[in-house]
Amino acid sequence: MIGDIIETKQCQLKDPMDLFHSGQVVKICAPMVRYSKLAFRTLVRKYSCDLCYTPMIVAADFVRSAKARDSEFTTNKGDHPLIVQFAAKEAQVLCDAARIICPFADGIDLNCGCPQRWAMSEGYGACLINKPELVRDMVRHVRNQIDNPRFSVSIKIRIHEDLKRTVDLCQKAEATGVSWITVHGRSVEERHQPVHYDAIKIIKQSMSIPIVANGDIKTLKDAENVHHLTGADGIMVARGLLANPAMFAGYEETPLKCIQDWVDIALEHGTPFTCFHHHLMYMMERITSKQEKKVFNVLSSTSAVLDYLNDHYGV
């Protein structure tokens, strides 16, 4: 039974580090551009997700502009535990962003894994895995300047072709006081190739802080398998949760109740139509025919979507 290994109930702890010491595998919603916003985080928390990340936010913009802060970050009382992920390349800028966010979140994460060309050309994301001293410097600065000892500082990385370099990076980060490390088991060049879970296992065995496994986890069964293969303390999921936000609660495909919950939450939060619709397209991918998709995917208003859901699914 899957639930024997990975609890399908949500852990009630609100402190991220307590989650990792709870003896259960921590179930985590990944940072997803445009998608892991407050409304979606609210939904997955209803279905046994323990810890959520915001989409990646460029720290320099966040510090410089109140407008950027308002558009990039929203939260509420129930949105915990919450990790805010930043793209940064200067220690003081990351510290300034962390200080602003500290009263509203439980920790920050430094993105060292985004392989997109724009991020790498700006000195953000995955190019940081080749700058272990800079990563160490950024983590140390945040650790020294944030007074709250419960505030977590984590990093999310990709792996090197030469795994020794990845282990070295992780050990340097650990020595500086990083709280945990999320490892996406692919190199910067790899996109759809199989995930190197063996590499995550080696990293886990080389560290004493928690390690989170990420990459190609689509079901709770996958999560159990990856936990077995790697020994990871947490499992982070992106596309699997988009397709089925109830995945961590043990559902094989999105239940109608979850679709109903998304409609209610999205309307309550004033979610823009495009985002509202895109989430539904992902959620209904596995439960709709080609013909139904042709109709549903071109609907262009909230009322049309609500009518469709009501007529076809009684939602």
mmCIF file of C-alpha atoms in Angstrom:
data_model
loop_
_atom_site.group_PDB
_atom_site.id
_atom_site.type_symbol
_atom_site.label_atom_id
_atom_site.label_comp_id
_atom_site.label_asym_id
_atom_site.label_seq_id
_atom_site.Cartn_x
_atom_site.Cartn_y
_atom_site.Cartn_z
ATOM 1 C CA MET A 1 0.000 0.000 0.000
ATOM 2 C CA ILE A 2 1.440 3.370 -1.031
ATOM 3 C CA GLY A 3 0.242 5.042 2.149
ATOM 4 C CA ASP A 4 2.577 2.791 4.179
ATOM 5 C CA ILE A 5 5.586 4.626 2.786
ATOM 6 C CA ILE A 6 4.312 8.070 1.897
ATOM 7 C CA GLU A 7 1.461 9.261 4.073
ATOM 8 C CA THR A 8 -1.524 10.398 1.991
ATOM 9 C CA LYS A 9 -2.565 12.656 4.865
ATOM 10 C CA GLN A 10 -1.136 16.152 5.057
ATOM 11 C CA CYS A 11 1.375 16.640 7.811
ATOM 12 C CA GLN A 12 0.037 19.370 10.130
ATOM 13 C CA LEU A 13 3.441 20.840 10.999
ATOM 14 C CA LYS A 14 3.876 24.456 9.897
ATOM 15 C CA ASP A 15 7.652 24.747 10.220
ATOM 16 C CA PRO A 16 9.551 23.429 7.189
ATOM 17 C CA MET A 17 12.450 21.989 9.197
ATOM 18 C CA ASP A 18 10.017 20.198 11.515
ATOM 19 C CA LEU A 19 8.460 18.623 8.409
ATOM 20 C CA PHE A 20 11.810 17.121 7.465
ATOM 21 C CA HIS A 21 12.267 15.728 10.959
ATOM 22 C CA SER A 22 8.757 14.271 11.176
ATOM 23 C CA GLY A 23 9.812 10.811 9.943
ATOM 24 C CA GLN A 24 7.510 11.143 6.915
ATOM 25 C CA VAL A 25 8.490 11.893 3.328
ATOM 26 C CA VAL A 26 7.737 15.586 2.746
ATOM 27 C CA LYS A 27 5.371 16.161 -0.204
ATOM 28 C CA ILE A 28 6.242 19.387 -2.010
ATOM 29 C CA CYS A 29 4.722 21.544 -4.757
ATOM 30 C CA ALA A 30 7.526 22.817 -7.007
ATOM 31 C CA PRO A 31 8.105 26.437 -8.012
ATOM 32 C CA MET A 32 6.326 26.832 -11.381
ATOM 33 C CA VAL A 33 6.357 30.020 -13.415
ATOM 34 C CA ARG A 34 2.775 31.350 -13.713
ATOM 35 C CA TYR A 35 1.313 28.315 -11.971
ATOM 36 C CA SER A 36 2.392 27.821 -8.321
ATOM 37 C CA LYS A 37 0.575 30.984 -7.252
ATOM 38 C CA LEU A 38 -1.626 31.410 -4.181
ATOM 39 C CA ALA A 39 -4.838 29.926 -5.642
ATOM 40 C CA PHE A 40 -3.108 26.750 -6.851
ATOM 41 C CA ARG A 41 -1.142 26.421 -3.603
ATOM 42 C CA THR A 42 -4.461 26.636 -1.730
ATOM 43 C CA LEU A 43 -5.807 23.791 -3.874
ATOM 44 C CA VAL A 44 -2.880 21.367 -3.473
ATOM 45 C CA ARG A 45 -2.761 21.982 0.281
ATOM 46 C CA LYS A 46 -6.335 20.594 0.432
ATOM 47 C CA TYR A 47 -4.963 17.379 -1.114
ATOM 48 C CA SER A 48 -2.095 16.419 1.214
ATOM 49 C CA CYS A 49 0.673 18.691 -0.074
ATOM 50 C CA ASP A 50 2.921 19.555 2.901
ATOM 51 C CA LEU A 51 5.056 22.396 1.551
ATOM 52 C CA CYS A 52 4.609 24.857 -1.341
ATOM 53 C CA TYR A 53 6.991 27.075 -3.301
ATOM 54 C CA THR A 54 6.120 30.307 -5.077
ATOM 55 C CA PRO A 55 7.110 30.720 -8.736
ATOM 56 C CA MET A 56 10.689 31.986 -9.156
ATOM 57 C CA ILE A 57 10.937 35.744 -8.499
ATOM 58 C CA VAL A 58 13.885 37.868 -9.677
ATOM 59 C CA ALA A 59 15.247 39.238 -6.386
ATOM 60 C CA ALA A 60 16.608 42.485 -7.889
ATOM 61 C CA ASP A 61 13.184 43.433 -9.313
ATOM 62 C CA PHE A 62 11.450 42.417 -6.098
ATOM 63 C CA VAL A 63 13.726 44.647 -3.992
ATOM 64 C CA ARG A 64 13.594 47.590 -6.400
ATOM 65 C CA SER A 65 9.894 47.764 -7.232
ATOM 66 C CA ALA A 66 6.764 47.783 -5.058
ATOM 67 C CA LYS A 67 4.791 47.032 -8.223
ATOM 68 C CA ALA A 68 6.856 43.883 -8.804
ATOM 69 C CA ARG A 69 6.290 42.829 -5.182
ATOM 70 C CA ASP A 70 2.528 43.248 -5.497
ATOM 71 C CA SER A 71 2.264 41.371 -8.792
ATOM 72 C CA GLU A 72 4.758 38.597 -7.984
ATOM 73 C CA PHE A 73 3.827 37.727 -4.417
ATOM 74 C CA THR A 74 0.491 37.213 -2.704
ATOM 75 C CA THR A 75 -0.210 35.095 0.330
ATOM 76 C CA ASN A 76 -2.705 34.643 3.162
ATOM 77 C CA LYS A 77 -2.978 33.112 6.641
ATOM 78 C CA GLY A 78 -3.520 29.559 5.426
ATOM 79 C CA ASP A 79 -0.626 29.659 2.940
ATOM 80 C CA HIS A 80 1.952 27.947 5.174
ATOM 81 C CA PRO A 81 4.479 26.480 5.234
ATOM 82 C CA LEU A 82 5.636 28.583 2.274
ATOM 83 C CA ILE A 83 8.996 28.920 0.532
ATOM 84 C CA VAL A 84 9.641 31.911 -1.732
ATOM 85 C CA GLN A 85 12.047 31.085 -4.534
ATOM 86 C CA PHE A 86 14.380 33.809 -5.779
ATOM 87 C CA ALA A 87 16.681 34.165 -8.763
ATOM 88 C CA ALA A 88 19.735 36.105 -7.580
ATOM 89 C CA LYS A 89 23.437 36.555 -8.314
ATOM 90 C CA GLU A 90 24.458 39.038 -5.597
ATOM 91 C CA ALA A 91 24.492 38.230 -1.910
ATOM 92 C CA GLN A 92 23.232 41.586 -0.664
ATOM 93 C CA VAL A 93 20.334 41.682 -3.133
ATOM 94 C CA LEU A 94 19.230 38.207 -2.005
ATOM 95 C CA CYS A 95 19.512 39.339 1.637
ATOM 96 C CA ASP A 96 17.399 42.417 0.967
ATOM 97 C CA ALA A 97 14.727 40.261 -0.713
ATOM 98 C CA ALA A 98 14.838 37.769 2.170
ATOM 99 C CA ARG A 99 14.411 40.563 4.726
ATOM 100 C CA ILE A 100 11.322 41.888 2.907
ATOM 101 C CA ILE A 101 9.741 38.442 2.632
ATOM 102 C CA CYS A 102 10.724 37.119 6.071
ATOM 103 C CA PRO A 103 7.540 38.206 7.944
ATOM 104 C CA PHE A 104 5.286 36.565 5.327
ATOM 105 C CA ALA A 105 7.019 33.257 4.512
ATOM 106 C CA ASP A 106 8.800 30.379 6.222
ATOM 107 C CA GLY A 107 11.938 30.445 4.120
ATOM 108 C CA ILE A 108 13.592 31.323 0.832
ATOM 109 C CA ASP A 109 15.079 29.136 -1.864
ATOM 110 C CA LEU A 110 17.876 30.173 -4.232
ATOM 111 C CA ASN A 111 17.256 28.948 -7.777
ATOM 112 C CA CYS A 112 20.413 27.221 -9.034
ATOM 113 C CA GLY A 113 18.575 24.986 -11.486
ATOM 114 C CA CYS A 114 16.660 26.996 -14.084
ATOM 115 C CA PRO A 115 18.156 26.044 -17.468
ATOM 116 C CA GLN A 116 16.342 28.696 -19.533
ATOM 117 C CA ARG A 117 18.613 30.754 -21.738
ATOM 118 C CA TRP A 118 17.411 34.148 -20.463
ATOM 119 C CA ALA A 119 18.131 33.186 -16.840
ATOM 120 C CA MET A 120 21.578 31.754 -17.577
ATOM 121 C CA SER A 121 22.571 34.770 -19.694
ATOM 122 C CA GLU A 122 21.630 37.065 -16.777
ATOM 123 C CA GLY A 123 23.785 35.012 -14.401
ATOM 124 C CA TYR A 124 20.804 33.367 -12.685
ATOM 125 C CA GLY A 125 19.577 29.792 -12.363
ATOM 126 C CA ALA A 126 21.604 26.784 -13.400
ATOM 127 C CA CYS A 127 24.812 28.701 -14.179
ATOM 128 C CA LEU A 128 25.200 29.053 -10.378
ATOM 129 C CA ILE A 129 26.039 25.344 -10.025
ATOM 130 C CA ASN A 130 29.393 26.295 -11.569
ATOM 131 C CA LYS A 131 29.919 29.027 -8.950
ATOM 132 C CA PRO A 132 29.933 27.180 -5.615
ATOM 133 C CA GLU A 133 31.751 30.035 -3.823
ATOM 134 C CA LEU A 134 29.068 32.533 -4.897
ATOM 135 C CA VAL A 135 26.285 30.174 -3.769
ATOM 136 C CA ARG A 136 28.066 29.723 -0.444
ATOM 137 C CA ASP A 137 28.454 33.489 -0.098
ATOM 138 C CA MET A 138 24.757 34.128 -0.796
ATOM 139 C CA VAL A 139 23.586 31.481 1.688
ATOM 140 C CA ARG A 140 25.984 32.767 4.353
ATOM 141 C CA HIS A 141 24.850 36.382 3.929
ATOM 142 C CA VAL A 142 21.169 35.468 4.343
ATOM 143 C CA ARG A 143 21.959 33.265 7.343
ATOM 144 C CA ASN A 144 23.894 36.118 8.993
ATOM 145 C CA GLN A 145 21.368 38.859 8.285
ATOM 146 C CA ILE A 146 18.034 37.158 9.039
ATOM 147 C CA ASP A 147 17.473 37.063 12.802
ATOM 148 C CA ASN A 148 14.836 34.323 12.790
ATOM 149 C CA PRO A 149 16.656 30.975 13.268
ATOM 150 C CA ARG A 150 13.531 29.096 12.092
ATOM 151 C CA PHE A 151 13.637 30.841 8.690
ATOM 152 C CA SER A 152 14.930 28.294 6.178
ATOM 153 C CA VAL A 153 17.458 28.956 3.408
ATOM 154 C CA SER A 154 17.502 26.238 0.752
ATOM 155 C CA ILE A 155 18.802 25.799 -2.792
ATOM 156 C CA LYS A 156 17.451 23.963 -5.830
ATOM 157 C CA ILE A 157 20.059 22.602 -8.241
ATOM 158 C CA ARG A 158 20.664 20.516 -11.342
ATOM 159 C CA ILE A 159 23.532 18.034 -11.523
ATOM 160 C CA HIS A 160 26.896 18.269 -13.303
ATOM 161 C CA GLU A 161 28.109 15.715 -15.836
ATOM 162 C CA ASP A 162 30.869 15.091 -13.284
ATOM 163 C CA LEU A 163 28.922 14.273 -10.134
ATOM 164 C CA LYS A 164 31.928 14.996 -7.894
ATOM 165 C CA ARG A 165 31.396 18.676 -8.682
ATOM 166 C CA THR A 166 27.752 18.457 -7.575
ATOM 167 C CA VAL A 167 28.687 16.743 -4.315
ATOM 168 C CA ASP A 168 31.349 19.438 -3.721
ATOM 169 C CA LEU A 169 28.769 22.202 -4.340
ATOM 170 C CA CYS A 170 26.297 20.564 -1.945
ATOM 171 C CA GLN A 171 28.900 20.033 0.783
ATOM 172 C CA LYS A 172 30.040 23.662 0.544
ATOM 173 C CA ALA A 173 26.416 24.819 0.819
ATOM 174 C CA GLU A 174 25.826 22.496 3.774
ATOM 175 C CA ALA A 175 28.893 23.862 5.582
ATOM 176 C CA THR A 176 27.467 27.372 5.214
ATOM 177 C CA GLY A 177 24.170 26.456 6.865
ATOM 178 C CA VAL A 178 21.815 25.647 3.993
ATOM 179 C CA SER A 179 18.647 24.035 5.389
ATOM 180 C CA TRP A 180 18.064 21.462 2.636
ATOM 181 C CA ILE A 181 18.863 20.951 -1.041
ATOM 182 C CA THR A 182 16.460 20.017 -3.824
ATOM 183 C CA VAL A 183 18.120 18.078 -6.637
ATOM 184 C CA HIS A 184 16.597 17.927 -10.105
ATOM 185 C CA GLY A 185 18.283 14.810 -11.416
ATOM 186 C CA ARG A 186 19.252 16.130 -14.851
ATOM 187 C CA SER A 187 22.134 18.211 -16.157
ATOM 188 C CA VAL A 188 21.600 21.696 -17.613
ATOM 189 C CA GLU A 189 21.601 20.295 -21.167
ATOM 190 C CA GLU A 190 19.104 17.526 -20.450
ATOM 191 C CA ARG A 191 15.388 18.190 -20.882
ATOM 192 C CA HIS A 192 13.361 15.020 -21.447
ATOM 193 C CA GLN A 193 16.053 12.413 -20.894
ATOM 194 C CA PRO A 194 15.538 9.973 -18.000
ATOM 195 C CA VAL A 195 16.200 11.427 -14.538
ATOM 196 C CA HIS A 196 19.434 10.264 -12.863
ATOM 197 C CA TYR A 197 17.951 9.033 -9.597
ATOM 198 C CA ASP A 198 21.242 7.216 -8.908
ATOM 199 C CA ALA A 199 22.941 10.632 -8.779
ATOM 200 C CA ILE A 200 20.393 11.899 -6.247
ATOM 201 C CA LYS A 201 21.090 8.799 -4.132
ATOM 202 C CA ILE A 202 24.857 9.496 -4.156
ATOM 203 C CA ILE A 203 24.257 13.124 -3.148
ATOM 204 C CA LYS A 204 21.906 12.005 -0.355
ATOM 205 C CA GLN A 205 24.533 9.562 0.949
ATOM 206 C CA SER A 206 27.170 12.340 0.950
ATOM 207 C CA MET A 207 25.129 14.785 3.057
ATOM 208 C CA SER A 208 23.663 15.030 6.530
ATOM 209 C CA ILE A 209 21.038 17.717 5.719
ATOM 210 C CA PRO A 210 17.713 16.774 4.054
ATOM 211 C CA ILE A 211 17.717 16.143 0.297
ATOM 212 C CA VAL A 212 14.615 16.555 -1.867
ATOM 213 C CA ALA A 213 14.291 14.583 -5.133
ATOM 214 C CA ASN A 214 12.750 16.245 -8.193
ATOM 215 C CA GLY A 215 12.067 15.162 -11.762
ATOM 216 C CA ASP A 216 9.438 13.101 -13.610
ATOM 217 C CA ILE A 217 7.269 12.191 -10.611
ATOM 218 C CA LYS A 218 3.696 11.847 -11.883
ATOM 219 C CA THR A 219 1.894 9.713 -9.291
ATOM 220 C CA LEU A 220 2.091 8.834 -5.606
ATOM 221 C CA LYS A 221 3.472 5.445 -6.690
ATOM 222 C CA ASP A 222 6.286 7.256 -8.576
ATOM 223 C CA ALA A 223 6.960 9.267 -5.417
ATOM 224 C CA GLU A 224 7.236 6.064 -3.384
ATOM 225 C CA ASN A 225 9.589 4.513 -5.958
ATOM 226 C CA VAL A 226 11.832 7.598 -6.074
ATOM 227 C CA HIS A 227 11.974 7.677 -2.274
ATOM 228 C CA HIS A 228 13.082 4.013 -2.325
ATOM 229 C CA LEU A 229 15.647 4.596 -5.080
ATOM 230 C CA THR A 230 17.228 7.715 -3.597
ATOM 231 C CA GLY A 231 16.508 7.748 0.137
ATOM 232 C CA ALA A 232 15.355 11.364 -0.331
ATOM 233 C CA ASP A 233 13.691 13.110 2.605
ATOM 234 C CA GLY A 234 11.211 14.930 0.364
ATOM 235 C CA ILE A 235 9.638 14.606 -3.075
ATOM 236 C CA MET A 236 9.044 17.720 -5.184
ATOM 237 C CA VAL A 237 6.522 17.581 -8.030
ATOM 238 C CA ALA A 238 5.738 20.074 -10.813
ATOM 239 C CA ARG A 239 3.898 18.803 -13.909
ATOM 240 C CA GLY A 240 2.464 15.803 -12.053
ATOM 241 C CA LEU A 241 0.587 18.194 -9.738
ATOM 242 C CA LEU A 242 -0.561 20.383 -12.623
ATOM 243 C CA ALA A 243 -2.123 17.303 -14.233
ATOM 244 C CA ASN A 244 -3.512 16.024 -10.942
ATOM 245 C CA PRO A 245 -3.496 18.419 -7.961
ATOM 246 C CA ALA A 246 -4.899 15.571 -5.811
ATOM 247 C CA MET A 247 -1.920 13.320 -6.615
ATOM 248 C CA PHE A 248 -0.406 13.448 -3.119
ATOM 249 C CA ALA A 249 -3.752 12.322 -1.636
ATOM 250 C CA GLY A 250 -3.442 9.088 -3.643
ATOM 251 C CA TYR A 251 -5.770 9.823 -6.596
ATOM 252 C CA GLU A 252 -4.658 8.343 -9.918
ATOM 253 C CA GLU A 253 -6.374 11.114 -11.876
ATOM 254 C CA THR A 254 -8.001 14.437 -10.954
ATOM 255 C CA PRO A 255 -11.265 13.749 -9.094
ATOM 256 C CA LEU A 256 -14.309 15.889 -9.946
ATOM 257 C CA LYS A 257 -14.282 17.167 -6.353
ATOM 258 C CA CYS A 258 -10.834 18.665 -7.021
ATOM 259 C CA ILE A 259 -12.086 20.373 -10.206
ATOM 260 C CA GLN A 260 -14.991 21.795 -8.188
ATOM 261 C CA ASP A 261 -12.545 22.984 -5.505
ATOM 262 C CA TRP A 262 -10.387 24.679 -8.150
ATOM 263 C CA VAL A 263 -13.400 26.531 -9.580
ATOM 264 C CA ASP A 264 -14.409 27.721 -6.096
ATOM 265 C CA ILE A 265 -10.877 28.758 -5.069
ATOM 266 C CA ALA A 266 -10.027 30.433 -8.391
ATOM 267 C CA LEU A 267 -13.236 32.468 -8.407
ATOM 268 C CA GLU A 268 -12.730 33.460 -4.782
ATOM 269 C CA HIS A 269 -9.152 34.592 -5.517
ATOM 270 C CA GLY A 270 -10.056 36.450 -8.704
ATOM 271 C CA THR A 271 -7.693 34.263 -10.752
ATOM 272 C CA PRO A 272 -7.258 35.706 -14.289
ATOM 273 C CA PHE A 273 -9.190 33.728 -16.909
ATOM 274 C CA THR A 274 -6.158 32.436 -18.833
ATOM 275 C CA CYS A 275 -4.591 30.967 -15.701
ATOM 276 C CA PHE A 276 -7.952 29.568 -14.484
ATOM 277 C CA HIS A 277 -8.554 27.927 -17.890
ATOM 278 C CA HIS A 278 -4.999 26.594 -18.333
ATOM 279 C CA HIS A 279 -5.113 24.838 -14.968
ATOM 280 C CA LEU A 280 -8.378 23.159 -15.951
ATOM 281 C CA MET A 281 -6.887 22.070 -19.296
ATOM 282 C CA TYR A 282 -4.029 20.390 -17.419
ATOM 283 C CA MET A 283 -6.335 18.824 -14.817
ATOM 284 C CA MET A 284 -8.757 17.438 -17.402
ATOM 285 C CA GLU A 285 -6.107 16.174 -19.827
ATOM 286 C CA ARG A 286 -6.474 12.556 -18.714
ATOM 287 C CA ILE A 287 -10.248 12.541 -18.258
ATOM 288 C CA THR A 288 -11.413 14.152 -21.529
ATOM 289 C CA SER A 289 -11.559 12.795 -25.085
ATOM 290 C CA LYS A 290 -9.848 14.453 -28.056
ATOM 291 C CA GLN A 291 -13.193 15.770 -29.196
ATOM 292 C CA GLU A 292 -14.001 17.253 -25.791
ATOM 293 C CA LYS A 293 -10.569 18.926 -25.653
ATOM 294 C CA LYS A 294 -11.201 20.557 -29.041
ATOM 295 C CA VAL A 295 -14.269 22.248 -27.574
ATOM 296 C CA PHE A 296 -13.072 22.947 -24.024
ATOM 297 C CA ASN A 297 -9.611 24.262 -24.870
ATOM 298 C CA VAL A 298 -10.927 27.081 -27.083
ATOM 299 C CA LEU A 299 -13.517 28.423 -24.640
ATOM 300 C CA SER A 300 -12.794 32.101 -24.079
ATOM 301 C CA SER A 301 -14.692 33.239 -20.980
ATOM 302 C CA THR A 302 -15.194 32.153 -17.386
ATOM 303 C CA SER A 303 -18.953 31.856 -17.916
ATOM 304 C CA ALA A 304 -18.442 29.571 -20.944
ATOM 305 C CA VAL A 305 -16.104 27.341 -18.904
ATOM 306 C CA LEU A 306 -18.531 27.204 -15.968
ATOM 307 C CA ASP A 307 -21.427 26.314 -18.302
ATOM 308 C CA TYR A 308 -19.340 23.568 -19.927
ATOM 309 C CA LEU A 309 -18.321 22.057 -16.576
ATOM 310 C CA ASN A 310 -21.887 22.183 -15.340
ATOM 311 C CA ASP A 311 -23.362 20.609 -18.500
ATOM 312 C CA HIS A 312 -20.746 17.849 -18.862
ATOM 313 C CA TYR A 313 -19.679 17.048 -15.286
ATOM 314 C CA GLY A 314 -22.284 18.564 -13.011
ATOM 315 C CA VAL A 315 -19.589 20.820 -11.529
#
